[in-house]
C-alpha cells in the first residue's frame, strides 16, 4: 500500500490461509485493519475457523471451480451447468486464465491441466459467447470485489 498498490480483496492462494484457526484469524484481522474484503465461504470445511468474521463481512455462498479430475474438454460444460444451476446468493467463479505461449510454458512446467495449454483453454471457455451469455442478467448479476461492501 505504501507503494501505491491498493488491493481490491484478500484471497488465499490454494486455501493456504484456511489451514488453522490462528492463520485464518490473522487473515481476517488484516482484512479488517486495511478495510479490504476477503475470501471466506459460508460453511466451508476449508476455513477451519470463522473466528473474526462479522455480520458486516461479505461471505460467499460457494466458490465454483472445475475439479482437477474434470476432463479439460468438459470445462465449458461444467461452468455452463454450474451457472445454470445457481441459486440466489453470492458466488465466485475461479478460472486460471493465460495464453499458451513460451513465457507461460516456462513458468507452468509440470502444472498438468493448469499449465499454459490449460490456462489457454480457460481463457477460451470464459471468452466464448456461450459463457458470456450465461453469465449475464437476468439469471446472473456479475459483480467485482470493488462493488461489494468494504469491511
PDB file of N, CA, C and O in Angstrom, residues 22 35 39 41 47-48 64 77 84 92 129 142:
ATOM      1  N   UNK A  22      -5.715 -20.014  13.736  1.00  0.00           N
ATOM      2  CA  UNK A  22      -4.844 -18.869  14.004  1.00  0.00           C
ATOM      3  C   UNK A  22      -4.487 -18.129  12.717  1.00  0.00           C
ATOM      4  O   UNK A  22      -4.501 -16.892  12.678  1.00  0.00           O
ATOM      5  N   UNK A  35      -9.417  -2.528   5.733  1.00  0.00           N
ATOM      6  CA  UNK A  35     -10.739  -2.302   5.131  1.00  0.00           C
ATOM      7  C   UNK A  35     -10.821  -2.883   3.722  1.00  0.00           C
ATOM      8  O   UNK A  35     -11.218  -2.223   2.770  1.00  0.00           O
ATOM      9  N   UNK A  39     -11.800 -13.281   0.931  1.00  0.00           N
ATOM     10  CA  UNK A  39     -12.465 -14.509   0.530  1.00  0.00           C
ATOM     11  C   UNK A  39     -12.760 -15.354   1.760  1.00  0.00           C
ATOM     12  O   UNK A  39     -11.863 -15.742   2.504  1.00  0.00           O
ATOM     13  N   UNK A  41     -15.913 -18.430   2.697  1.00  0.00           N
ATOM     14  CA  UNK A  41     -17.049 -19.166   2.133  1.00  0.00           C
ATOM     15  C   UNK A  41     -17.897 -19.720   3.269  1.00  0.00           C
ATOM     16  O   UNK A  41     -17.384 -20.388   4.167  1.00  0.00           O
ATOM     17  N   UNK A  47     -12.085 -23.471   5.652  1.00  0.00           N
ATOM     18  CA  UNK A  47     -11.805 -22.474   6.682  1.00  0.00           C
ATOM     19  C   UNK A  47     -12.028 -23.161   8.020  1.00  0.00           C
ATOM     20  O   UNK A  47     -13.147 -23.397   8.427  1.00  0.00           O
ATOM     21  N   UNK A  48     -10.933 -23.495   8.674  1.00  0.00           N
ATOM     22  CA  UNK A  48     -11.040 -24.288   9.893  1.00  0.00           C
ATOM     23  C   UNK A  48     -11.658 -23.498  11.036  1.00  0.00           C
ATOM     24  O   UNK A  48     -11.982 -24.055  12.062  1.00  0.00           O
ATOM     25  N   UNK A  64     -16.931 -21.682  -7.192  1.00  0.00           N
ATOM     26  CA  UNK A  64     -17.119 -22.628  -8.288  1.00  0.00           C
ATOM     27  C   UNK A  64     -15.817 -22.713  -9.068  1.00  0.00           C
ATOM     28  O   UNK A  64     -15.318 -21.705  -9.583  1.00  0.00           O
ATOM     29  N   UNK A  77     -18.721 -27.124 -20.420  1.00  0.00           N
ATOM     30  CA  UNK A  77     -19.984 -27.711 -19.969  1.00  0.00           C
ATOM     31  C   UNK A  77     -20.108 -27.608 -18.448  1.00  0.00           C
ATOM     32  O   UNK A  77     -21.193 -27.309 -17.928  1.00  0.00           O
ATOM     33  N   UNK A  84     -25.986 -22.256 -14.785  1.00  0.00           N
ATOM     34  CA  UNK A  84     -27.416 -22.511 -14.989  1.00  0.00           C
ATOM     35  C   UNK A  84     -28.108 -22.969 -13.712  1.00  0.00           C
ATOM     36  O   UNK A  84     -29.304 -22.733 -13.535  1.00  0.00           O
ATOM     37  N   UNK A  92     -18.235 -17.015  -6.268  1.00  0.00           N
ATOM     38  CA  UNK A  92     -17.030 -16.656  -7.004  1.00  0.00           C
ATOM     39  C   UNK A  92     -16.709 -17.809  -7.931  1.00  0.00           C
ATOM     40  O   UNK A  92     -16.680 -18.968  -7.507  1.00  0.00           O
ATOM     41  N   UNK A 129     -18.952 -17.104 -26.514  1.00  0.00           N
ATOM     42  CA  UNK A 129     -20.270 -16.467 -26.457  1.00  0.00           C
ATOM     43  C   UNK A 129     -21.222 -17.198 -25.506  1.00  0.00           C
ATOM     44  O   UNK A 129     -22.009 -16.563 -24.811  1.00  0.00           O
ATOM     45  N   UNK A 142     -23.234 -10.110 -12.530  1.00  0.00           N
ATOM     46  CA  UNK A 142     -21.803 -10.098 -12.199  1.00  0.00           C
ATOM     47  C   UNK A 142     -21.445  -8.875 -11.354  1.00  0.00           C
ATOM     48  O   UNK A 142     -21.958  -7.780 -11.572  1.00  0.00           O
TER      49      UNK A 142
END
